[in-house]
Amino acid sequence: MREYLLGNAAIARGLLEAGVGLVAGYPGTPSSEIVETLVDLKGDLPLHVEWSVNEKVALEVAAGGSWTGVRAAATMKHVGLNVAADPFMTLAYLGVGAGLVLISADDPYCHSSQNEQDSRRYAQFASIPCLDPADPQEAKDMAAFGFELSERFNIPVMLRPTTRVSHARADVQFGEPQPSCESPRFVKNPARRVALPVHARPLHYELVGKQSAIEQALQGTKWNRLMLRSEDGIIASGIAGLYAEEAVLDLDLDVSLLRIGTYPLPSRLIERMLQHVKRVLVVEELEPVVEEQVERLARKVNPAVEILGKGGLISREGELDLLQVRNAVARMSGLEEKQPLRIPAADKILPPRPPALCPGCSHRATYYAMRKVFGKKAIYPSDIGCYTMAVGMGTVDTCLCMGASITLASGIRFAGETEGICCSLGDSTFLHGGMTGLLNAAYNKARITVTILDNSTTAMTGHQPHPGTGVTATGEPTVKVSLEALASALGAGLVETVDPNDLERTIECFQRAKEFSGLSVVIARQPCVILARRSGTARRSFTVSDDCQGCRICVDYGCPAIEFEGDKARINALCTGCGVCAQICPSSAISEVAR
Amino acid sequence: MRASECDIVIVGVGGQGVILISDVIGRAAVKAGKSVRGAETHGMAQRGGSVINHTRIGCRFSPMVAAGGADVLLALEPAEALRFAHFLSSEGVALVNASPVLPVTVTTGIAAYPSLEDIHSALRDVCRMATFIDATALAKQAGTSQAMNVVMLGALSRYIPLPEDLLLDALAQVVPSKYLEANIRAFALGKAEVE
């Protein structure tokens, strides 16, 4: 079959072709559509697919599947691998049962992330093989191949797509899903499943010992291609290989080219390139993983070769594009560089269009009430989610990593900060990484207020369910975990739930939380407006009367549904009917339209 | 030598249906036996922000259109046309929905929205032709304002190397069947705008 597929859908196809039987992931851009596609394609296949509570859980669940003889995969974004780093590092020692593929999707340029870390470094760190696809077809093929490689060398394998692979589309050739293992069984083998020191020591020797065999096996795969032509060369990895090929075509050059898609790197091919050329340009996104190896091998086989790359022609930050790569190749070849087109009018007359909280988003209402109660001087640690976009409201003072709002708030208090401290995080983020922080805050007596912005979904990444929603990834009903009971059990002294669209009660609730002498938790619950729209919840509509004094209080509230025209406010068609603006208008000029 | 038969950049605001246009083109290209590449915006940027999609027909390289390389800039919103105009080739064509979506920076009075004349003249300076289309009104005329993106797809169909019947087949695969008739009308109205 051949279809126009999203990279992540292609990866899902690759997993199915390899007969995967268990896939666990946590949502994170740019990785989320892998699990979502599997949910859509699952049908009657004997496949367990789940949204796990976090990435560490996902990788451990996948490892359990692998050790029970079922091909298994875990999916996450690059920063999710930090959360999963603990099982990740030791799994490299213990190895697999059936094949285990870890998919860590990198996000150069931070399109939707807090950093640009390079997962290839993690693969190096753990001494596991890494497959670095250039496009959706390679991603599909590598996903399937990863299981064979994993089983052959008894080691987890990393597939590392980037945003421009995961969120690219291409015509992709793929095959039918294959059945997964029919007789799953956990085979006891303490020497390979129990990481006691006495077991781990020899396993480390084994891990290091198999590296060169893995390199040999990967070297000849179709993802490593060497073309020796002139004495100028380019070595490019992953998607950078496509930029390099297009640049060479555009400049009409006959340079030598080595495209790389596998790690440990194919040393033999790199050496042949280095023996052939006088100059070589290394093109890769983010860290100089290939370049460092090229430098090492050049010392051995051709110390005179000139190596170009990071620290000049190719940037270590952000994502590469054709222009940057073309100009680097042009510079190496003594050709003219192209300047990007500047349009002065665009800079002068265009209004910025930053992403913003949706019209009627309840996070805005919660933050409004929080700020009213805690005031300008209070400290507002926040977290990872849609609500981080409310940074302009003055209630997002920090954003570090999943769940860090509570722990940062605790540390700020323990350090001696005497102002009010009110932190906030979403429901999915709380369940992912906030619970242990809340437990710690209770145990160590942090006098802070924790606000759970409960929109009953994982909104930012595309509305995935979680344990608080009562639904699994595949839509089956399941236990609906109570955030109130959880917060109480973790030791919060005051736990209150409020509808943030009811401003007066929300303000009263924050007031009680602020005055509480210990750890207080406010659960601000109102379903995400996008989900409410999709589920067809009836909307109210609001209008501004002539009583409007033009004070702009509603406009400053920042809802995209409120505009300012002439000297009065106006509500536009984006209104979702939350009614919060009507509650903040000092002139009572905003009212619901009777139907 | 060209790396792609036709490079298209599709821009707009999150929620306007940019991805659907690329999806229809990509499916039609596969039906036509052509290789095709696309790159889209997901995640944070979608929330009311600018979105950009690259679509390359007859291309085996990266999914990203080079700055200065687009044969067509299809903009579902006028300010976004100008924001991404640096992708246009000097021989390229800009097709622009004339109906603005005001960003929060404008509704709250921090910034002003430029006049359509200013946007048009800035676009004219960088490419061969800039055409404004009242796609929002045409979509209503076709029976559903949701089909604004399909009006623009109809206009785009004049400039891309794919037969209309394949585009309409692909359209039928991606829009709900109860809206298909209205979407086919929207496509035809958009196409007629650039005849």
XYZ file of N, CA, C and O in Angstrom, chain B residues 6-164:
636
model
N 6.714 21.224 -7.972
C 5.917 22.382 -7.564
C 5.979 22.540 -6.045
O 5.659 21.608 -5.315
N 6.412 23.698 -5.587
C 6.532 23.970 -4.151
C 5.415 24.915 -3.698
O 5.280 26.012 -4.237
N 4.662 24.473 -2.699
C 3.520 25.262 -2.213
C 3.708 25.533 -0.722
O 4.062 24.628 0.033
N 3.463 26.773 -0.321
C 3.437 27.100 1.105
C 2.016 27.545 1.440
O 1.479 28.446 0.790
N 1.391 26.866 2.409
C 0.011 27.168 2.799
C 0.047 27.730 4.216
O 0.596 27.097 5.118
N -0.514 28.928 4.411
C -0.441 29.558 5.730
C -1.817 30.005 6.196
O -2.746 30.138 5.398
N -1.927 30.235 7.474
C -3.187 30.701 8.033
C -3.092 30.779 9.540
O -1.998 30.905 10.094
N -4.263 30.673 10.178
C -4.329 30.733 11.630
C -4.816 29.378 12.110
O -5.612 28.730 11.426
N -4.318 28.924 13.266
C -4.728 27.631 13.814
C -6.245 27.473 13.764
O -6.962 28.367 14.183
N -6.712 26.361 13.235
C -8.143 26.108 13.179
C -8.804 26.426 11.844
O -9.962 26.106 11.623
N -8.048 27.055 10.898
C -8.655 27.425 9.617
C -8.680 26.289 8.594
O -9.284 26.414 7.537
N -8.000 25.208 8.885
C -8.052 24.080 7.955
C -6.901 24.032 6.969
O -7.053 23.569 5.832
N -5.736 24.514 7.387
C -4.545 24.479 6.533
C -4.153 23.035 6.216
O -3.861 22.692 5.068
N -4.167 22.177 7.247
C -3.675 20.808 7.057
C -4.537 20.046 6.054
O -4.035 19.266 5.260
N -5.853 20.320 6.057
C -6.734 19.601 5.135
C -6.324 19.838 3.679
O -6.334 18.921 2.857
N -5.917 21.057 3.368
C -5.537 21.369 1.982
C -4.340 20.521 1.568
O -4.328 19.902 0.500
N -3.338 20.466 2.445
C -2.149 19.678 2.138
C -2.496 18.198 2.036
O -1.960 17.472 1.192
N -3.412 17.763 2.891
C -3.803 16.352 2.891
C -4.432 15.982 1.549
O -4.133 14.932 0.963
N -5.308 16.866 1.034
C -5.965 16.603 -0.256
C -4.918 16.576 -1.379
O -4.905 15.667 -2.215
N -4.003 17.542 -1.364
C -2.975 17.590 -2.413
C -2.109 16.329 -2.352
O -1.829 15.699 -3.374
N -1.716 15.959 -1.149
C -0.844 14.792 -0.987
C -1.508 13.513 -1.457
O -0.904 12.712 -2.172
N -2.770 13.341 -1.081
C -3.487 12.136 -1.511
C -3.638 12.114 -3.030
O -3.477 11.055 -3.669
N -3.951 13.283 -3.609
C -4.109 13.355 -5.067
C -2.776 13.059 -5.755
O -2.740 12.379 -6.789
N -1.684 13.546 -5.174
C -0.359 13.305 -5.769
C -0.041 11.813 -5.752
O 0.490 11.272 -6.730
N -0.376 11.146 -4.654
C -0.129 9.695 -4.581
C -0.957 8.978 -5.652
O -0.465 8.100 -6.355
N -2.210 9.409 -5.812
C -3.061 8.812 -6.861
C -2.457 9.027 -8.242
O -2.586 8.188 -9.136
N -1.783 10.185 -8.407
C -1.171 10.507 -9.701
C 0.195 9.836 -9.852
O 0.871 10.026 -10.870
N 0.599 9.079 -8.849
C 1.888 8.384 -8.941
C 3.091 9.284 -8.736
O 4.205 8.954 -9.124
N 2.866 10.436 -8.134
C 3.981 11.360 -7.896
C 4.460 11.238 -6.455
O 3.654 11.016 -5.544
N 5.747 11.440 -6.240
C 6.231 11.536 -4.875
C 5.821 12.910 -4.340
O 5.680 13.867 -5.088
N 5.610 12.990 -3.034
C 5.122 14.242 -2.452
C 5.621 14.341 -1.015
O 5.797 13.331 -0.330
N 5.900 15.577 -0.584
C 6.396 15.823 0.776
C 5.595 16.960 1.402
O 5.224 17.901 0.709
N 5.402 16.886 2.707
C 4.703 17.963 3.406
C 5.292 18.160 4.786
O 5.886 17.243 5.349
N 5.130 19.349 5.341
C 5.552 19.616 6.729
C 4.485 20.486 7.359
O 4.036 21.456 6.752
N 4.055 20.132 8.567
C 2.952 20.870 9.165
C 3.225 21.328 10.594
O 4.181 20.898 11.225
N 2.355 22.209 11.082
C 2.489 22.763 12.432
C 1.529 22.047 13.375
O 0.339 21.998 13.122
N 2.066 21.490 14.449
C 1.233 20.891 15.494
C 1.604 21.528 16.828
O 2.566 22.258 16.917
N 0.853 21.168 17.876
C 1.262 21.551 19.223
C 0.953 22.995 19.553
O -0.027 23.564 19.085
N 1.818 23.573 20.361
C 1.567 24.871 20.971
C 1.188 25.952 19.965
O 0.265 26.716 20.181
N 1.897 25.982 18.831
C 1.709 27.066 17.876
C 0.286 27.112 17.323
O -0.178 28.143 16.845
N -0.418 25.969 17.389
C -1.760 25.922 16.808
C -2.760 26.796 17.540
O -3.749 27.212 16.970
N -2.538 27.033 18.825
C -3.548 27.729 19.631
C -3.651 29.205 19.259
O -3.037 30.049 19.887
N -4.423 29.461 18.180
C -4.652 30.840 17.781
C -3.452 31.503 17.139
O -3.473 32.682 16.825
N -2.362 30.756 16.958
C -1.156 31.333 16.388
C -1.087 31.142 14.873
O -1.986 30.574 14.260
N 0.009 31.630 14.285
C 0.245 31.465 12.852
C 0.597 30.012 12.576
O 1.369 29.421 13.318
N 0.045 29.453 11.510
C 0.454 28.103 11.134
C 0.938 28.106 9.690
O 0.471 28.872 8.856
N 1.904 27.245 9.430
C 2.466 27.146 8.086
C 2.608 25.679 7.711
O 2.973 24.851 8.541
N 2.270 25.408 6.473
C 2.408 24.060 5.937
C 3.195 24.160 4.632
O 2.953 25.045 3.819
N 4.166 23.264 4.493
C 4.920 23.180 3.243
C 4.435 21.944 2.489
O 4.312 20.874 3.103
N 4.159 22.066 1.200
C 3.779 20.894 0.410
C 4.564 20.925 -0.897
O 4.590 21.951 -1.580
N 5.250 19.811 -1.185
C 6.117 19.746 -2.368
C 5.683 18.579 -3.247
O 5.786 17.427 -2.845
N 5.211 18.902 -4.439
C 4.735 17.869 -5.362
C 5.884 17.454 -6.278
O 6.599 18.314 -6.812
N 6.054 16.156 -6.450
C 7.139 15.669 -7.305
C 8.485 15.941 -6.673
O 9.395 16.479 -7.304
N 8.611 15.605 -5.394
C 9.832 15.924 -4.650
C 10.227 14.738 -3.796
O 9.374 14.088 -3.188
N 11.536 14.433 -3.751
C 12.038 13.342 -2.923
C 13.003 13.850 -1.842
O 13.740 13.073 -1.248
N 13.016 15.143 -1.627
C 13.964 15.704 -0.664
C 13.246 16.036 0.650
O 12.293 15.374 1.002
N 13.729 17.081 1.345
C 13.129 17.401 2.640
C 11.728 17.974 2.421
O 11.393 18.428 1.325
N 10.908 17.978 3.474
C 9.551 18.494 3.304
C 9.476 20.017 3.299
O 8.414 20.573 3.072
N 10.607 20.674 3.561
C 10.569 22.122 3.727
C 10.868 22.851 2.415
O 11.894 22.615 1.784
N 9.985 23.775 2.069
C 10.223 24.638 0.916
C 11.282 25.665 1.324
O 11.231 26.213 2.422
N 12.241 25.900 0.446
C 13.278 26.874 0.767
C 12.710 28.291 0.710
O 11.821 28.570 -0.095
N 13.210 29.178 1.567
C 12.837 30.586 1.464
C 13.157 31.053 0.044
O 14.202 30.727 -0.504
N 12.229 31.804 -0.553
C 12.432 32.268 -1.918
C 12.147 31.208 -2.968
O 12.425 31.412 -4.145
N 11.578 30.076 -2.551
C 11.411 28.973 -3.489
C 9.977 28.566 -3.788
O 9.750 27.662 -4.599
N 8.984 29.204 -3.170
C 7.608 28.733 -3.351
C 7.031 29.190 -4.689
O 7.081 30.370 -5.030
N 6.452 28.240 -5.430
C 5.753 28.577 -6.667
C 4.406 29.216 -6.344
O 3.931 30.077 -7.069
N 3.793 28.730 -5.247
C 2.520 29.311 -4.818
C 2.532 29.509 -3.304
O 2.945 28.626 -2.559
N 2.079 30.691 -2.884
C 1.786 30.934 -1.468
C 0.272 30.995 -1.363
O -0.356 31.875 -1.953
N -0.317 30.037 -0.656
C -1.768 30.022 -0.469
C -2.032 30.472 0.956
O -1.654 29.784 1.908
N -2.670 31.639 1.104
C -2.866 32.198 2.449
C -4.350 32.241 2.779
O -5.140 32.815 2.035
N -4.725 31.655 3.900
C -6.128 31.667 4.321
C -6.447 32.934 5.102
O -7.582 33.129 5.531
N -5.422 33.779 5.280
C -5.601 35.007 6.063
C -4.602 36.028 5.533
O -3.443 35.685 5.311
N -5.036 37.278 5.307
C -4.152 38.239 4.622
C -2.852 38.586 5.357
O -1.785 38.622 4.730
N -2.919 38.826 6.670
C -1.688 39.189 7.384
C -0.699 38.026 7.343
O 0.522 38.232 7.260
N -1.223 36.812 7.395
C -0.338 35.646 7.355
C 0.333 35.509 5.991
O 1.447 34.986 5.889
N -0.336 35.977 4.939
C 0.286 35.976 3.601
C 1.567 36.796 3.648
O 2.629 36.360 3.184
N 1.478 37.952 4.238
C 2.656 38.825 4.294
C 3.713 38.271 5.254
O 4.919 38.341 4.984
N 3.265 37.659 6.351
C 4.204 37.123 7.333
C 5.112 36.060 6.700
O 6.270 35.921 7.074
N 4.569 35.314 5.750
C 5.344 34.220 5.152
C 5.724 34.506 3.694
O 6.100 33.594 2.955
N 5.618 35.778 3.291
C 5.867 36.127 1.885
C 7.310 35.880 1.469
O 7.604 35.733 0.281
N 8.236 35.804 2.443
C 9.639 35.555 2.081
C 9.845 34.159 1.509
O 10.910 33.866 0.971
N 8.837 33.307 1.607
C 8.957 31.987 0.974
C 8.714 32.054 -0.531
O 9.091 31.152 -1.272
N 8.056 33.142 -1.001
C 7.689 33.222 -2.415
C 8.906 33.368 -3.319
O 9.826 34.129 -3.032
N 8.860 32.666 -4.421
C 9.846 32.900 -5.474
C 9.416 34.150 -6.232
O 8.229 34.502 -6.251
N 10.354 34.829 -6.865
C 10.003 36.049 -7.589
C 9.068 35.736 -8.755
O 8.333 36.592 -9.224
N 9.071 34.479 -9.190
C 8.157 34.050 -10.256
C 6.866 33.471 -9.696
O 6.018 32.977 -10.434
N 6.731 33.476 -8.374
C 5.612 32.797 -7.727
C 4.313 33.584 -7.735
O 4.254 34.742 -8.155
N 3.273 32.910 -7.241
C 1.929 33.478 -7.205
C 1.416 33.414 -5.768
O 1.581 32.396 -5.105
N 0.798 34.510 -5.321
C 0.170 34.496 -3.995
C -1.345 34.506 -4.165
O -1.889 35.355 -4.868
N -2.015 33.530 -3.540
C -3.478 33.481 -3.537
C -3.919 33.703 -2.099
O -3.526 32.949 -1.205
N -4.711 34.756 -1.869
C -4.950 35.202 -0.499
C -6.440 35.335 -0.205
O -7.160 36.023 -0.950
N -6.910 34.687 0.847
C -8.270 34.932 1.328
C -8.298 36.337 1.921
O -7.484 36.669 2.787
N -9.256 37.154 1.452
C -9.253 38.573 1.821
C -9.838 38.843 3.208
O -9.899 39.988 3.638
N -10.251 37.802 3.908
C -10.959 38.023 5.163
C -10.024 37.909 6.376
O -9.529 36.834 6.681
N -9.765 39.020 7.079
C -8.821 38.974 8.203
C -9.359 38.232 9.424
O -10.553 38.234 9.668
N -8.451 37.606 10.158
C -8.741 37.107 11.508
C -7.852 37.937 12.425
O -6.621 37.868 12.335
N -8.466 38.746 13.287
C -7.669 39.667 14.094
C -6.940 38.923 15.213
O -7.561 38.167 15.956
N -5.620 39.115 15.324
C -4.907 38.507 16.453
C -5.226 39.246 17.752
O -5.699 40.387 17.720
N -4.962 38.589 18.870
C -5.247 39.211 20.177
C -4.515 40.544 20.313
O -5.019 41.476 20.936
N -3.330 40.630 19.714
C -2.582 41.886 19.816
C -3.356 43.046 19.202
O -3.173 44.196 19.589
N -4.229 42.744 18.218
C -5.039 43.797 17.588
C -6.331 44.033 18.376
O -6.692 45.178 18.661
N -7.010 42.937 18.778
C -8.285 43.119 19.486
C -8.081 43.850 20.813
O -8.945 44.562 21.280
N -6.907 43.675 21.405
C -6.666 44.360 22.675
C -5.986 45.722 22.468
O -5.646 46.391 23.433
N -5.802 46.090 21.212
C -5.318 47.436 20.925
C -3.819 47.652 21.057
O -3.346 48.773 21.040
N -3.036 46.571 21.178
C -1.576 46.711 21.278
C -0.980 47.014 19.909
O -0.018 47.762 19.774
N -1.565 46.385 18.880
C -1.044 46.566 17.529
C -2.213 46.871 16.595
O -3.372 46.673 16.949
N -1.892 47.370 15.386
C -2.933 47.676 14.413
C -2.881 46.652 13.283
O -1.815 46.100 12.979
N -4.023 46.406 12.670
C -4.056 45.492 11.534
C -3.842 46.299 10.261
O -4.491 47.318 10.055
N -2.915 45.880 9.394
C -2.622 46.672 8.193
C -3.788 46.649 7.200
O -4.622 45.745 7.234
N -3.826 47.620 6.307
C -4.877 47.629 5.282
C -4.573 46.558 4.248
O -3.413 46.190 4.029
N -5.632 46.049 3.603
C -5.433 45.027 2.567
C -4.624 45.587 1.404
O -3.856 44.868 0.766
N -4.770 46.890 1.154
C -3.998 47.511 0.066
C -2.495 47.425 0.369
O -1.694 47.124 -0.510
N -2.138 47.706 1.627
C -0.716 47.650 1.999
C -0.175 46.226 1.877
O 0.955 46.017 1.423
N -0.981 45.258 2.298
C -0.543 43.866 2.193
C -0.372 43.489 0.722
O 0.629 42.906 0.321
N -1.375 43.906 -0.094
C -1.331 43.579 -1.515
C -0.095 44.168 -2.184
O 0.610 43.486 -2.927
N 0.196 45.409 -1.870
C 1.333 46.036 -2.568
C 2.656 45.425 -2.096
O 3.575 45.241 -2.899
N 2.743 45.049 -0.810
C 3.974 44.396 -0.335
C 4.157 43.041 -1.001
O 5.275 42.641 -1.349
N 3.053 42.338 -1.221
C 3.137 41.030 -1.886
C 3.524 41.204 -3.354
O 4.335 40.452 -3.895
N 2.915 42.205 -3.988
C 3.201 42.459 -5.407
C 4.695 42.708 -5.629
O 5.242 42.354 -6.672
N 5.340 43.308 -4.642
C 6.765 43.640 -4.779
C 7.662 42.406 -4.815
O 8.786 42.479 -5.280
N 7.182 41.283 -4.260
C 8.088 40.132 -4.162
C 7.752 38.986 -5.102
O 8.527 38.043 -5.213
N 6.591 39.044 -5.776
C 6.236 37.907 -6.639
C 5.581 38.375 -7.936
O 5.381 39.562 -8.152
N 5.236 37.390 -8.752
C 4.693 37.703 -10.077
C 3.249 38.198 -9.993
O 2.833 39.080 -10.729
N 2.461 37.607 -9.090
C 1.042 37.938 -9.053
C 0.478 37.686 -7.661
O 0.789 36.670 -7.061
N -0.318 38.619 -7.164
C -0.990 38.409 -5.877
C -2.484 38.618 -6.089
O -2.910 39.688 -6.512
N -3.273 37.579 -5.829
C -4.713 37.656 -6.049
C -5.454 37.504 -4.732
O -5.217 36.547 -3.988
N -6.329 38.433 -4.433
C -7.161 38.328 -3.235
C -8.510 37.722 -3.617
O -9.087 38.064 -4.640
N -8.977 36.813 -2.811
C -10.214 36.096 -3.089
C -11.106 36.215 -1.861
O -10.627 36.032 -0.733
N -12.396 36.483 -2.084
C -13.295 36.587 -0.934
C -13.791 35.191 -0.563
O -14.978 34.863 -0.690
N -12.867 34.361 -0.098
C -13.160 32.936 0.083
C -14.180 32.678 1.178
O -14.976 31.741 1.086
N -14.175 33.527 2.206
C -15.119 33.312 3.298
C -16.551 33.490 2.799
O -17.435 32.679 3.084
N -16.767 34.532 2.001
C -18.106 34.763 1.445
C -18.476 33.663 0.444
O -19.619 33.192 0.420
N -17.528 33.257 -0.376
C -17.810 32.208 -1.370
C -18.168 30.885 -0.682
O -19.011 30.137 -1.175
N -17.509 30.609 0.448
C -17.809 29.368 1.163
C -19.243 29.402 1.684
O -19.968 28.407 1.600
N -19.665 30.557 2.182
C -21.057 30.687 2.649
C -22.013 30.464 1.482
O -23.022 29.776 1.605
N -21.633 31.038 0.342
C -22.452 30.876 -0.860
C -22.553 29.387 -1.243
O -23.589 28.916 -1.697
N -21.459 28.658 -1.015
C -21.445 27.229 -1.350
C -22.263 26.407 -0.360
O -22.614 25.264 -0.646
N -22.550 26.977 0.799
C -23.402 26.264 1.741
C -22.787 26.024 3.106
O -23.470 25.601 4.023
N -21.490 26.272 3.276
C -20.903 26.136 4.607
C -19.646 26.996 4.728
O -18.707 26.852 3.949
N -19.649 27.906 5.709
C -18.502 28.807 5.854
C -17.241 28.023 6.228
O -16.126 28.491 6.035
N -17.434 26.782 6.747
C -16.294 25.924 7.074
C -15.448 25.601 5.841
O -14.282 25.244 5.974
N -16.059 25.695 4.647
C -15.364 25.273 3.426
C -14.495 26.385 2.835
O -14.071 26.285 1.680
N -14.203 27.421 3.602
C -13.336 28.493 3.103
C -12.022 27.918 2.580
O -11.518 28.324 1.529
N -11.463 26.951 3.317
C -10.191 26.375 2.874
C -10.339 25.658 1.533
O -9.422 25.647 0.719
N -11.512 25.081 1.287
C -11.721 24.347 0.034
C -11.920 25.321 -1.138
O -11.521 25.034 -2.263
N -12.516 26.489 -0.861
C -12.567 27.542 -1.892
C -11.137 27.865 -2.331
O -10.828 27.937 -3.524
N -10.247 28.027 -1.339
C -8.855 28.365 -1.645
C -8.157 27.218 -2.380
O -7.341 27.438 -3.272
N -8.511 25.992 -2.005
C -7.949 24.827 -2.708
C -8.377 24.840 -4.172
O -7.577 24.544 -5.071
N -9.654 25.219 -4.412
C -10.146 25.310 -5.791
C -9.318 26.308 -6.592
O -8.925 26.052 -7.732
N -9.032 27.464 -5.977
C -8.211 28.473 -6.654
C -6.803 27.927 -6.906
O -6.241 28.066 -7.992
N -6.276 27.250 -5.899
C -4.916 26.692 -6.011
C -4.832 25.647 -7.126
O -3.783 25.512 -7.776
N -5.933 24.950 -7.370
C -5.906 23.839 -8.332
C -5.455 24.287 -9.716
O -4.957 23.493 -10.506
N -5.625 25.557 -10.030
C -5.192 26.110 -11.325
C -3.670 26.147 -11.458
O -3.153 26.276 -12.558
N -2.982 26.110 -10.333
C -1.540 26.374 -10.371
C -0.689 25.161 -10.021
O 0.517 25.279 -9.877
N -1.328 24.018 -9.819
C -0.532 22.852 -9.425
C -0.679 21.719 -10.447
O -1.726 21.592 -11.072
N 0.365 20.905 -10.597
C 0.367 19.882 -11.644
C -0.375 18.616 -11.232
O 0.193 17.528 -11.221
N -1.664 18.776 -10.861
C -2.475 17.611 -10.496
C -3.856 17.772 -11.139
O -4.428 18.872 -11.091
N -4.395 16.700 -11.736
C -5.698 16.811 -12.388
C -6.825 17.001 -11.381
O -6.781 16.486 -10.259
N -7.826 17.775 -11.808
C -8.931 18.129 -10.918
C -9.670 16.897 -10.389
O -10.067 16.851 -9.221
